[in-house]
């Protein structure tokens, strides 16, 4: 009898905030790698806010997941078997695979990792998609300059924590909104942010921002949206840049949320608001990987991870993102690295 | 006894849609030009939607008018007397003056016009601030390219009608939203727009736009805001550009209007939304004046004006802007040109 493993599949498309019922925990045979494919044993898998959008049907910036099919995610894993994929058993790779103990993938979808160069988990965070998102979102879209004021929401998350540090390296005054005192402490004490604001303890976002940013906001990296973003828009300086990276406060809405119309404020500020996707910069990931790798290696950039143990707990880890449970990158450790 | 003239002053700051009560029609002595000033007899004066914002107290992109003081506006007029301002009686000039039969202005605030080069009224429209706004808003912010789809709201107005024609010159497919069948006819028959949409006859802006712009929207010049803009945002293509020029649908609101939150759509489209003020391009007005003057002279660009006769009717002309009464530039003729 073939060996089995566990896989999470999309049970049904959730309405509003997903519950565990959206996830189907299935035991099935470990797949065989087809020609040119490798079988990969998952070590770490990533859960990310944008995945909420993949649970929807219809057009979105992320390809929708299919009901009844394995959920997809970025994985760091170990090659178990290579069927002409050009890998050897024991090679460590990263790529898009499944919420599962094992998955097969074609060679073209995998990138090899040198396990001696740093913690494997970092390849799903600061050295992976979230780090790249911060790197290009800050340097190509939000463009904070020396002496300017930079604001980031979701500041203690995988993207925000790196974005704020890169803005700081660019010489900006950096203000981060986050959802707990512990996170604010992390921002101010560990990451060197100038001011962290625990938005859950603040009645008036505008007043808190005005106090933290007395000279207004020149550059804004938005992961959250909603009323905090409204407050920031009211305090944008002339020629400010807004990078729209995510809107996590809206992802679980069942109807299109409403809020104050803000385009008029943009005439006053002549600000530029630009949405971006990290994938648009994929041709330059070599550059970002090299730079982020160096910053992490020499301690210029700090990062933290929240690691949930066990594939079975992946839905809980994912749903916790919307509660703000994580500090830094939220990961699920599915297996130990045996390398 | 000194001669008198009429001046409109701000009677009080209106709440919501202004009425005639906001305007005080005062008879007073014609002012004497101080040293370095000229006394100018108004021929045409301009009323513009942005003036609604000048009726408010507090910070705005336009300097607020003071209660009890003469209302300001762009004027084309004739120099009656020059007190060392470097002009001669009979010179035709333009500049910011008053809703009044006469005003004094320092030489530095006046620009001389050659009355033989074209209709004087055009210097308040296609050859003045509205033309410059269209020129820079299209070429520097909305940036329509050949083969792209360009949408403009307030399309039959002073700015929109020129913006659409410049977009057309750039090779774009041009769609304009306007508020009457007569305006749509003007757009399609006189200005060469590809499609005009009478939004007052359309139940579903999104459906009407999808039909007119089957390939989506690449470049959007917004003078109006509100639900039409919501519909356009839903159909922005990847890397679309939105130029926020005005939001006339919101100017009379007594509270900040609400609407669907749109930042999430910008991630999908990676669109850029940018507010602008024509004054930011003032160093390049020579360039735009030369180009617009040439286009008007050789018939490349068509324009229309709606002229209200008599200073006493200026408030009515101004308030009509918010009803969409005008086609093309709304002017008030205060005196005949006697040159």
XYZ file of C-alpha atoms in Angstrom:
678
model
C 0.000 0.000 0.000
C 1.274 3.465 -0.907
C 2.134 5.856 1.901
C -0.335 8.554 2.782
C -0.031 12.171 3.888
C -2.359 15.041 4.763
C -3.544 17.860 2.525
C -5.814 20.831 3.129
C -8.383 21.426 0.416
C -10.904 24.213 -0.034
C -14.155 22.794 1.371
C -16.303 25.729 0.311
C -15.965 29.432 -0.409
C -16.507 31.315 2.838
C -18.736 34.346 3.234
C -17.284 37.011 5.472
C -14.667 35.949 7.966
C -13.693 32.349 7.162
C -14.037 29.645 9.772
C -12.462 26.211 9.956
C -15.389 24.931 7.891
C -13.786 26.359 4.786
C -10.948 23.861 5.148
C -11.046 20.161 4.438
C -8.266 18.101 6.082
C -7.833 15.075 3.820
C -5.652 11.999 4.047
C -4.570 10.693 0.675
C -1.704 8.995 -1.112
C 1.574 10.842 -1.409
C 1.713 11.863 -5.085
C 4.282 10.471 -7.529
C 6.438 13.040 -9.298
C 5.728 13.084 -13.049
C 8.486 13.466 -15.637
C 10.538 16.586 -14.910
C 8.989 16.912 -11.455
C 10.279 16.580 -7.923
C 8.462 15.295 -4.862
C 9.009 17.772 -2.026
C 8.484 17.206 1.675
C 7.187 20.413 3.269
C 9.298 21.888 6.049
C 7.695 25.346 6.340
C 4.617 26.688 4.632
C 3.478 30.289 4.468
C 0.056 31.706 5.253
C -0.562 35.226 3.971
C -3.445 37.704 4.099
C -3.793 37.837 0.301
C -4.911 34.186 0.434
C -8.303 35.374 1.640
C -8.812 36.719 -1.828
C -7.948 33.380 -3.375
C -10.903 31.859 -1.526
C -13.271 33.982 -3.619
C -14.568 33.065 -7.037
C -14.145 35.551 -9.842
C -11.545 38.010 -10.871
C -9.007 39.211 -8.373
C -5.335 40.005 -8.345
C -4.685 36.492 -7.041
C -5.797 33.416 -8.969
C -8.762 31.871 -7.145
C -8.440 28.546 -5.411
C -10.740 25.792 -6.668
C -13.194 24.140 -4.326
C -12.128 20.543 -3.677
C -8.529 21.213 -4.708
C -5.437 21.509 -2.486
C -4.814 24.992 -1.133
C -1.683 26.609 -2.518
C 1.076 28.415 -0.655
C 4.758 29.150 -0.680
C 6.743 26.293 0.806
C 10.299 25.582 1.843
C 10.887 21.861 1.630
C 13.282 19.045 0.974
C 13.435 17.094 -2.255
C 12.514 13.466 -1.563
C 12.593 12.193 -5.094
C 13.475 13.810 -8.420
C 12.037 12.444 -11.617
C 14.400 14.176 -14.024
C 13.852 17.562 -12.360
C 17.577 18.100 -11.892
C 17.514 17.884 -8.097
C 18.886 15.347 -5.669
C 17.174 13.932 -2.640
C 17.989 16.217 0.266
C 18.149 19.423 -1.784
C 16.271 22.256 -0.144
C 13.944 24.201 -2.424
C 11.257 26.855 -2.290
C 8.287 27.449 -4.551
C 4.525 27.438 -4.719
C 3.208 24.123 -3.471
C 0.380 22.997 -1.218
C -0.940 23.165 2.319
C 0.244 19.577 2.598
C 2.946 17.326 3.931
C 4.169 16.604 0.438
C 3.704 18.034 -3.030
C 5.093 17.557 -6.490
C 6.318 20.444 -8.571
C 8.039 20.912 -11.930
C 11.656 22.020 -11.808
C 10.706 25.395 -13.288
C 8.570 26.199 -10.238
C 11.336 25.509 -7.730
C 14.302 27.550 -6.538
C 17.153 25.906 -4.692
C 18.180 27.240 -1.294
C 21.580 26.891 0.345
C 20.676 25.770 3.884
C 24.016 26.999 5.189
C 23.250 30.602 4.251
C 20.622 31.250 6.898
C 17.468 29.939 8.500
C 15.220 28.207 5.998
C 12.134 29.911 7.360
C 13.479 33.314 6.277
C 12.914 32.331 2.649
C 9.190 32.603 3.252
C 9.529 35.951 4.990
C 12.235 38.570 4.884
C 14.096 36.757 2.082
C 10.935 35.730 0.259
C 7.764 37.273 -1.085
C 7.076 39.521 1.925
C 10.616 40.898 1.916
C 10.469 41.523 -1.839
C 7.107 43.217 -1.417
C 8.537 45.577 1.173
C 11.674 46.212 -0.877
C 9.942 47.182 -4.115
C 6.941 48.806 -2.477
C 9.193 51.146 -0.510
C 11.855 51.822 -3.121
C 9.703 51.944 -6.242
C 6.314 53.135 -5.052
C 6.294 54.847 -1.632
C 9.819 56.283 -2.214
C 10.552 57.804 1.194
C 13.429 60.255 1.123
C 15.807 61.433 3.821
C 14.097 63.774 6.252
C 10.604 62.806 5.146
C 7.928 61.156 7.260
C 6.963 57.598 6.319
C 3.953 55.768 7.723
C 3.245 52.046 7.477
C 0.196 50.069 8.611
C 0.382 46.436 9.599
C 3.787 47.591 10.764
C 4.637 44.534 12.833
C 3.687 42.108 10.084
C 5.932 40.311 7.619
C 5.832 43.099 5.032
C 5.342 46.146 7.251
C 8.213 45.358 9.586
C 10.655 45.177 6.672
C 9.119 48.166 4.870
C 9.600 50.392 7.911
C 13.216 49.353 8.284
C 13.985 50.030 4.617
C 12.332 53.452 4.921
C 14.529 54.077 7.957
C 17.606 53.111 5.934
C 16.486 55.700 3.374
C 16.660 58.336 6.122
C 12.959 58.836 6.783
C 11.208 59.324 10.088
C 9.205 56.096 10.433
C 5.832 55.690 12.108
C 4.088 52.340 12.332
C 0.530 51.411 13.204
C 0.150 48.013 14.874
C -2.424 46.261 17.020
C -0.836 45.588 20.422
C 1.576 47.061 22.928
C 3.848 44.106 22.372
C 4.005 44.928 18.687
C 4.669 48.599 19.359
C 7.529 47.608 21.630
C 8.888 45.393 18.845
C 8.713 48.304 16.385
C 10.360 50.844 18.633
C 12.866 48.710 20.535
C 13.858 46.033 18.028
C 13.308 47.627 14.639
C 14.211 51.244 15.365
C 10.914 52.816 14.293
C 10.605 56.387 15.547
C 7.053 55.926 16.760
C 4.765 52.915 17.042
C 1.046 53.500 17.531
C -1.183 50.824 19.037
C -4.302 51.671 17.071
C -6.454 49.534 19.346
C -5.725 51.901 22.206
C -6.307 55.088 20.219
C -9.717 56.703 19.861
C -8.722 59.271 17.283
C -6.310 57.982 14.654
C -5.939 61.465 13.192
C -4.901 62.996 16.519
C -2.444 60.176 17.239
C -0.942 60.550 13.781
C -0.721 64.336 14.043
C 1.204 63.950 17.267
C 3.572 61.347 15.816
C 3.951 63.159 12.472
C 3.795 66.882 13.247
C 5.174 67.704 9.794
C 2.593 65.612 7.931
C 3.083 62.432 5.933
C 5.220 62.264 2.797
C 5.174 58.571 2.098
C 2.615 55.952 3.126
C 2.823 52.170 2.796
C -0.652 50.765 3.330
C -1.289 47.146 4.233
C -4.546 47.698 6.101
C -6.908 50.307 4.643
C -10.050 51.587 6.317
C -10.208 54.335 8.938
C -6.453 54.457 9.651
C -5.849 55.085 5.973
C -8.540 57.783 6.012
C -6.621 59.527 8.780
C -3.352 59.304 6.869
C -4.922 60.687 3.679
C -6.049 63.738 5.633
C -2.453 64.466 6.591
C -0.631 63.850 3.320
C 1.864 66.516 2.372
C 2.194 68.037 -1.065
C 3.522 65.463 -3.542
C 3.146 62.592 -1.065
C 3.330 59.014 -2.368
C 0.967 56.276 -1.227
C 1.818 52.642 -1.952
C -1.244 50.430 -1.735
C 0.105 46.997 -0.849
C -2.828 45.418 0.986
C -6.147 46.221 2.617
C -6.447 43.514 5.245
C -9.174 45.365 7.138
C -11.441 44.857 4.118
C -10.661 41.305 3.016
C -13.419 39.642 5.004
C -16.130 42.164 4.120
C -19.257 40.662 2.621
C -20.190 43.880 0.832
C -17.932 46.561 -0.605
C -17.138 48.665 2.471
C -17.857 52.368 2.362
C -15.839 55.227 3.743
C -15.264 58.920 3.222
C -14.527 59.869 -0.374
C -10.888 60.909 -0.498
C -10.110 62.035 -4.026
C -10.665 65.671 -3.114
C -7.848 65.477 -0.557
C -5.556 64.335 -3.371
C -6.075 67.586 -5.252
C -4.984 69.517 -2.203
C -1.957 67.298 -1.616
C -1.248 66.480 -5.275
C -0.439 63.071 -3.848
C 0.084 59.961 -5.932
C -1.685 56.765 -4.889
C -0.456 53.609 -6.570
C -1.385 49.982 -6.172
C 1.312 47.413 -6.778
C 1.925 43.682 -6.873
C 5.291 42.234 -6.002
C 5.043 39.943 -9.022
C 5.390 42.958 -11.297
C 8.979 43.221 -10.087
C 9.864 39.540 -10.541
C 12.624 40.282 -13.021
C 14.441 42.152 -10.294
C 14.121 39.573 -7.498
C 17.835 38.799 -7.878
C 18.586 42.354 -6.857
C 16.241 42.363 -3.880
C 17.340 38.925 -2.716
C 20.987 39.967 -2.758
C 20.326 43.207 -0.899
C 17.942 41.740 1.667
C 20.260 38.764 2.212
C 23.131 41.111 2.937
C 21.060 43.287 5.290
C 19.864 40.249 7.203
C 23.346 38.714 7.345
C 24.970 41.863 8.721
C 22.130 42.637 11.115
C 21.012 45.825 9.364
C 17.525 44.391 9.113
C 15.876 42.549 11.954
C 13.015 40.161 11.496
C 10.784 38.020 13.618
C 8.638 34.993 12.885
C 5.580 33.471 14.472
C 5.749 29.728 13.905
C 2.729 27.490 14.341
C 3.588 23.806 14.702
C 1.835 21.157 12.633
C 0.015 21.190 9.323
C -3.272 20.521 11.106
C -3.025 23.987 12.679
C -2.528 25.855 9.408
C -6.116 27.182 9.199
C -5.816 28.565 12.711
C -2.538 30.261 11.763
C -4.146 31.713 8.654
C -7.250 32.964 10.456
C -5.055 34.456 13.180
C -3.616 36.875 10.588
C -6.954 38.691 10.548
C -6.922 38.911 14.330
C -3.397 40.286 14.307
C -2.101 37.322 16.296
C 1.276 37.233 14.593
C 4.356 39.345 15.048
C 6.453 39.274 11.919
C 6.044 36.492 9.412
C 3.422 33.853 10.227
C 4.646 30.376 9.288
C 3.514 26.827 9.783
C 6.182 24.236 10.473
C 4.979 21.031 8.864
C 8.093 18.856 9.271
C 11.527 19.151 10.817
C 14.435 19.796 8.504
C 16.495 16.628 8.496
C 19.318 17.886 6.279
C -18.846 113.186 -6.621
C -16.700 110.189 -7.619
C -18.116 107.696 -10.066
C -19.505 104.466 -8.717
C -19.595 100.882 -9.948
C -20.902 97.533 -8.719
C -19.007 94.807 -6.881
C -20.034 91.413 -5.573
C -18.852 90.641 -2.064
C -19.146 87.482 -0.007
C -22.189 88.070 2.203
C -21.754 84.900 4.261
C -20.239 81.451 3.938
C -22.906 79.143 2.525
C -23.722 75.705 3.891
C -24.402 73.129 1.219
C -25.475 74.401 -2.170
C -25.024 78.185 -2.185
C -27.943 80.460 -2.929
C -28.030 84.090 -3.985
C -27.915 84.991 -0.295
C -24.218 84.274 -0.231
C -23.658 87.228 -2.571
C -23.825 90.899 -1.728
C -24.277 93.267 -4.703
C -22.735 96.533 -3.585
C -22.487 99.941 -5.215
C -19.358 101.818 -4.273
C -16.786 104.239 -5.618
C -14.566 103.106 -8.460
C -11.163 102.564 -6.811
C -8.126 104.694 -7.576
C -5.054 102.812 -8.793
C -2.220 103.046 -6.285
C 1.403 103.517 -7.341
C 2.392 100.769 -9.809
C -1.215 99.753 -10.291
C -3.659 99.912 -13.159
C -7.401 100.469 -13.055
C -9.051 97.839 -15.236
C -12.562 97.881 -16.623
C -13.907 94.328 -16.695
C -14.967 92.972 -20.074
C -15.311 89.256 -19.235
C -15.091 87.538 -15.881
C -14.789 83.839 -15.223
C -16.835 81.697 -12.871
C -15.358 78.283 -12.067
C -16.401 75.302 -9.950
C -13.299 75.546 -7.731
C -14.657 78.870 -6.438
C -17.112 76.911 -4.301
C -14.133 75.888 -2.252
C -13.054 79.499 -1.825
C -16.352 80.191 -0.093
C -15.319 77.896 2.773
C -13.219 78.915 5.721
C -10.124 76.894 6.515
C -7.493 75.137 4.553
C -8.164 74.170 0.982
C -6.262 74.102 -2.242
C -7.749 77.498 -3.066
C -7.243 80.506 -0.806
C -10.540 81.227 0.966
C -12.502 84.351 0.167
C -13.100 86.718 3.074
C -16.609 87.593 4.155
C -17.359 91.212 3.313
C -14.596 91.396 0.691
C -14.931 91.456 -3.108
C -15.082 88.019 -4.724
C -12.080 87.204 -6.856
C -11.963 85.785 -10.359
C -10.008 85.778 -13.556
C -10.865 88.782 -15.687
C -10.176 90.052 -19.179
C -10.421 93.802 -19.154
C -9.285 97.088 -20.550
C -6.847 99.390 -18.818
C -8.601 102.666 -17.991
C -5.806 104.333 -16.110
C -2.243 103.313 -15.335
C -0.483 104.712 -12.309
C 3.038 103.755 -13.289
C 2.038 100.171 -14.049
C 3.548 100.295 -17.525
C 0.267 100.088 -19.382
C -1.630 102.533 -21.525
C -5.325 103.242 -21.456
C -6.943 100.847 -23.887
C -4.479 97.985 -23.336
C -6.245 94.670 -22.887
C -5.047 92.589 -19.956
C -5.930 89.459 -18.019
C -5.326 88.571 -14.402
C -7.009 87.862 -11.102
C -9.375 90.690 -10.258
C -12.883 90.987 -8.873
C -16.509 90.173 -9.588
C -16.877 93.860 -10.349
C -17.165 96.424 -13.070
C -13.721 97.774 -12.242
C -10.723 96.680 -10.227
C -7.199 97.821 -9.598
C -4.261 95.447 -9.882
C -0.478 95.725 -9.673
C 1.390 95.336 -12.949
C 2.875 92.033 -11.762
C -0.603 90.474 -11.581
C -1.521 91.412 -15.161
C -0.702 89.862 -18.519
C -1.219 91.800 -21.723
C -3.353 90.316 -24.478
C -3.164 91.121 -28.166
C -6.829 91.651 -29.077
C -6.070 90.933 -32.731
C -4.949 87.376 -32.000
C -8.343 85.931 -31.171
C -11.514 86.419 -29.162
C -10.803 87.975 -25.784
C -13.127 85.550 -24.038
C -10.884 82.626 -24.999
C -8.259 83.882 -22.564
C -10.521 82.826 -19.717
C -11.184 79.422 -21.265
C -9.279 77.397 -23.805
C -6.346 79.851 -23.760
C -6.519 80.452 -20.025
C -6.602 78.475 -16.803
C -9.070 75.806 -17.998
C -7.063 75.141 -21.160
C -3.833 74.932 -19.194
C -5.483 72.578 -16.720
C -6.542 70.256 -19.521
C -3.156 70.475 -21.223
C -1.053 69.556 -18.210
C -3.583 67.195 -16.668
C -3.716 65.143 -19.840
C -0.075 65.284 -20.863
C 1.573 65.103 -17.441
C -0.857 63.146 -15.283
C -3.441 61.090 -17.210
C -0.971 60.434 -20.069
C -3.215 58.722 -22.610
C -1.281 56.891 -25.312
C -2.207 55.897 -28.832
C -4.661 53.016 -28.878
C -5.597 53.428 -25.227
C -9.016 54.270 -23.847
C -9.369 57.665 -22.154
C -12.386 58.711 -20.103
C -13.231 62.231 -18.961
C -16.062 63.450 -16.729
C -17.527 66.919 -16.987
C -16.637 66.316 -20.607
C -18.576 69.230 -22.055
C -17.164 71.725 -19.568
C -14.323 74.179 -20.021
C -11.628 71.740 -18.928
C -13.161 68.408 -19.978
C -13.907 69.476 -23.529
C -10.270 70.446 -24.103
C -8.909 67.433 -22.204
C -10.822 65.017 -24.415
C -9.602 66.692 -27.577
C -5.974 66.578 -26.432
C -6.373 62.896 -25.556
C -7.771 62.371 -29.047
C -4.735 64.125 -30.527
C -2.606 61.672 -28.556
C -4.342 58.836 -30.397
C -6.595 57.557 -27.636
C -10.191 56.389 -27.889
C -12.080 59.115 -26.007
C -15.224 58.662 -23.940
C -16.905 61.566 -22.194
C -19.559 61.696 -19.502
C -21.821 64.737 -19.659
C -25.242 65.704 -18.380
C -27.509 66.301 -21.381
C -28.180 65.037 -24.873
C -27.191 68.435 -26.214
C -23.804 68.072 -24.541
C -23.345 64.549 -25.861
C -24.083 65.827 -29.338
C -21.465 68.543 -28.841
C -18.882 65.944 -27.752
C -19.515 63.537 -30.584
C -20.338 65.892 -33.460
C -18.239 68.974 -32.733
C -15.311 67.689 -30.707
C -14.802 64.250 -32.246
C -15.176 62.207 -29.065
C -15.697 58.517 -29.843
C -18.554 58.167 -27.370
C -20.486 60.616 -25.234
C -22.590 59.272 -22.386
C -25.473 61.276 -20.958
C -25.164 60.077 -17.377
C -28.559 61.498 -16.486
C -30.182 59.011 -18.822
C -28.151 56.022 -17.667
C -29.201 53.822 -14.753
C -26.019 51.810 -14.558
C -22.850 53.810 -15.128
C -20.764 50.643 -15.094
C -22.789 48.992 -17.838
C -22.754 52.123 -19.988
C -19.008 52.444 -19.555
C -18.381 48.763 -20.290
C -20.271 49.156 -23.540
C -18.391 52.305 -24.522
C -15.018 50.989 -23.330
C -15.031 47.238 -24.018
C -11.256 47.083 -23.516
C -11.324 48.828 -20.134
C -9.998 52.249 -19.169
C -6.321 53.160 -19.381
C -6.446 56.840 -18.568
C -9.070 58.791 -16.633
C -9.426 62.548 -16.224
C -11.841 63.193 -13.377
C -13.627 66.498 -12.893
C -16.683 65.134 -11.139
C -16.082 62.283 -8.661
C -18.795 60.238 -6.969
C -20.575 57.247 -8.489
C -19.335 57.771 -12.067
C -15.789 57.689 -10.772
C -16.599 54.534 -8.800
C -17.694 52.891 -12.038
C -14.516 53.955 -13.818
C -12.296 52.662 -11.008
C -13.928 49.251 -11.380
C -12.852 49.121 -15.019
C -9.297 50.442 -14.831
C -6.758 48.419 -16.766
C -3.379 47.394 -15.463
C -1.116 50.428 -15.041
C -3.966 52.873 -15.669
C -3.462 56.539 -14.763
C -6.110 58.636 -13.032
C -5.769 62.427 -12.997
C -7.873 63.979 -10.246
C -8.635 67.476 -11.460
C -11.932 68.248 -9.722
C -14.785 66.647 -7.826
C -17.681 68.933 -8.619
C -20.270 66.395 -7.459
C -18.891 66.780 -3.929
C -18.270 70.528 -3.634
C -21.626 71.381 -2.117
C -21.694 68.499 0.365
C -22.230 69.535 3.960
C -20.546 66.414 5.325
C -17.701 64.393 3.834
C -19.529 62.159 1.355
C -19.069 58.426 1.610
C -18.710 55.867 -1.121
C -17.276 52.441 -1.758
C -13.686 52.055 -0.662
C -11.615 51.756 -3.810
C -8.010 51.195 -2.793
C -8.334 47.435 -3.190
C -9.179 47.885 -6.874
C -5.897 49.756 -7.265
C -3.922 46.688 -6.221
C -5.620 44.686 -8.921
C -5.068 47.366 -11.565
C -1.769 48.711 -10.206
C -3.248 52.028 -11.240
C -1.817 55.392 -10.281
C -4.179 58.049 -8.949
C -2.762 61.545 -8.800
C -4.251 64.864 -7.792
C -2.920 67.954 -9.509
C -3.264 71.726 -9.571
C -2.644 73.689 -12.724
C -0.640 76.217 -10.717
C 2.063 73.598 -10.189
C 2.820 73.900 -13.891
C 2.907 77.700 -14.006
C 6.521 77.790 -15.179
C 5.419 76.017 -18.334
C 2.394 78.162 -19.199
C 4.367 79.675 -22.086
C 4.553 76.241 -23.647
C 0.876 75.429 -23.168
C -0.256 78.880 -24.324
C 1.753 78.576 -27.510
C 0.478 75.081 -28.268
C -3.155 75.773 -27.386
C -3.071 79.046 -29.319
C -1.832 77.236 -32.392
C -4.428 74.460 -32.070
C -7.225 76.980 -31.692
C -5.951 79.122 -34.570
C -5.732 76.209 -36.992
C -9.005 74.653 -35.878
C -7.433 71.516 -34.381
C -9.184 72.275 -31.120
C -12.764 73.445 -30.963
C -14.230 75.272 -28.015
C -17.530 76.675 -26.970
C -18.549 79.294 -24.438
C -21.670 80.012 -22.488
C -21.841 83.745 -21.922
C -24.115 85.295 -19.324
C -24.742 88.989 -19.840
C -24.339 91.474 -17.005
C -22.412 91.480 -13.750
C -25.650 91.304 -11.797
C -26.198 87.791 -13.187
C -22.785 86.429 -12.138
C -24.093 84.470 -9.117
C -26.661 82.777 -11.323
C -23.929 81.862 -13.827
C -21.774 80.484 -11.022
C -24.575 78.468 -9.430
C -25.538 77.121 -12.859
C -22.171 75.348 -13.030
C -23.391 72.934 -10.357
C -26.558 72.296 -12.355
C -24.554 71.653 -15.491
C -26.206 74.556 -17.284
C -23.139 75.497 -19.282
C -21.616 73.985 -22.372
C -17.936 74.802 -22.565
C -16.553 77.717 -20.619
C -19.037 79.704 -18.519
C -18.317 83.418 -18.698
C -19.980 86.611 -17.596
C -19.787 89.576 -19.922
C -19.634 92.652 -17.730
C -18.912 95.323 -20.353
C -18.495 95.520 -24.111
C -14.980 95.736 -25.477
C -14.596 99.213 -26.879
C -11.091 98.774 -28.302
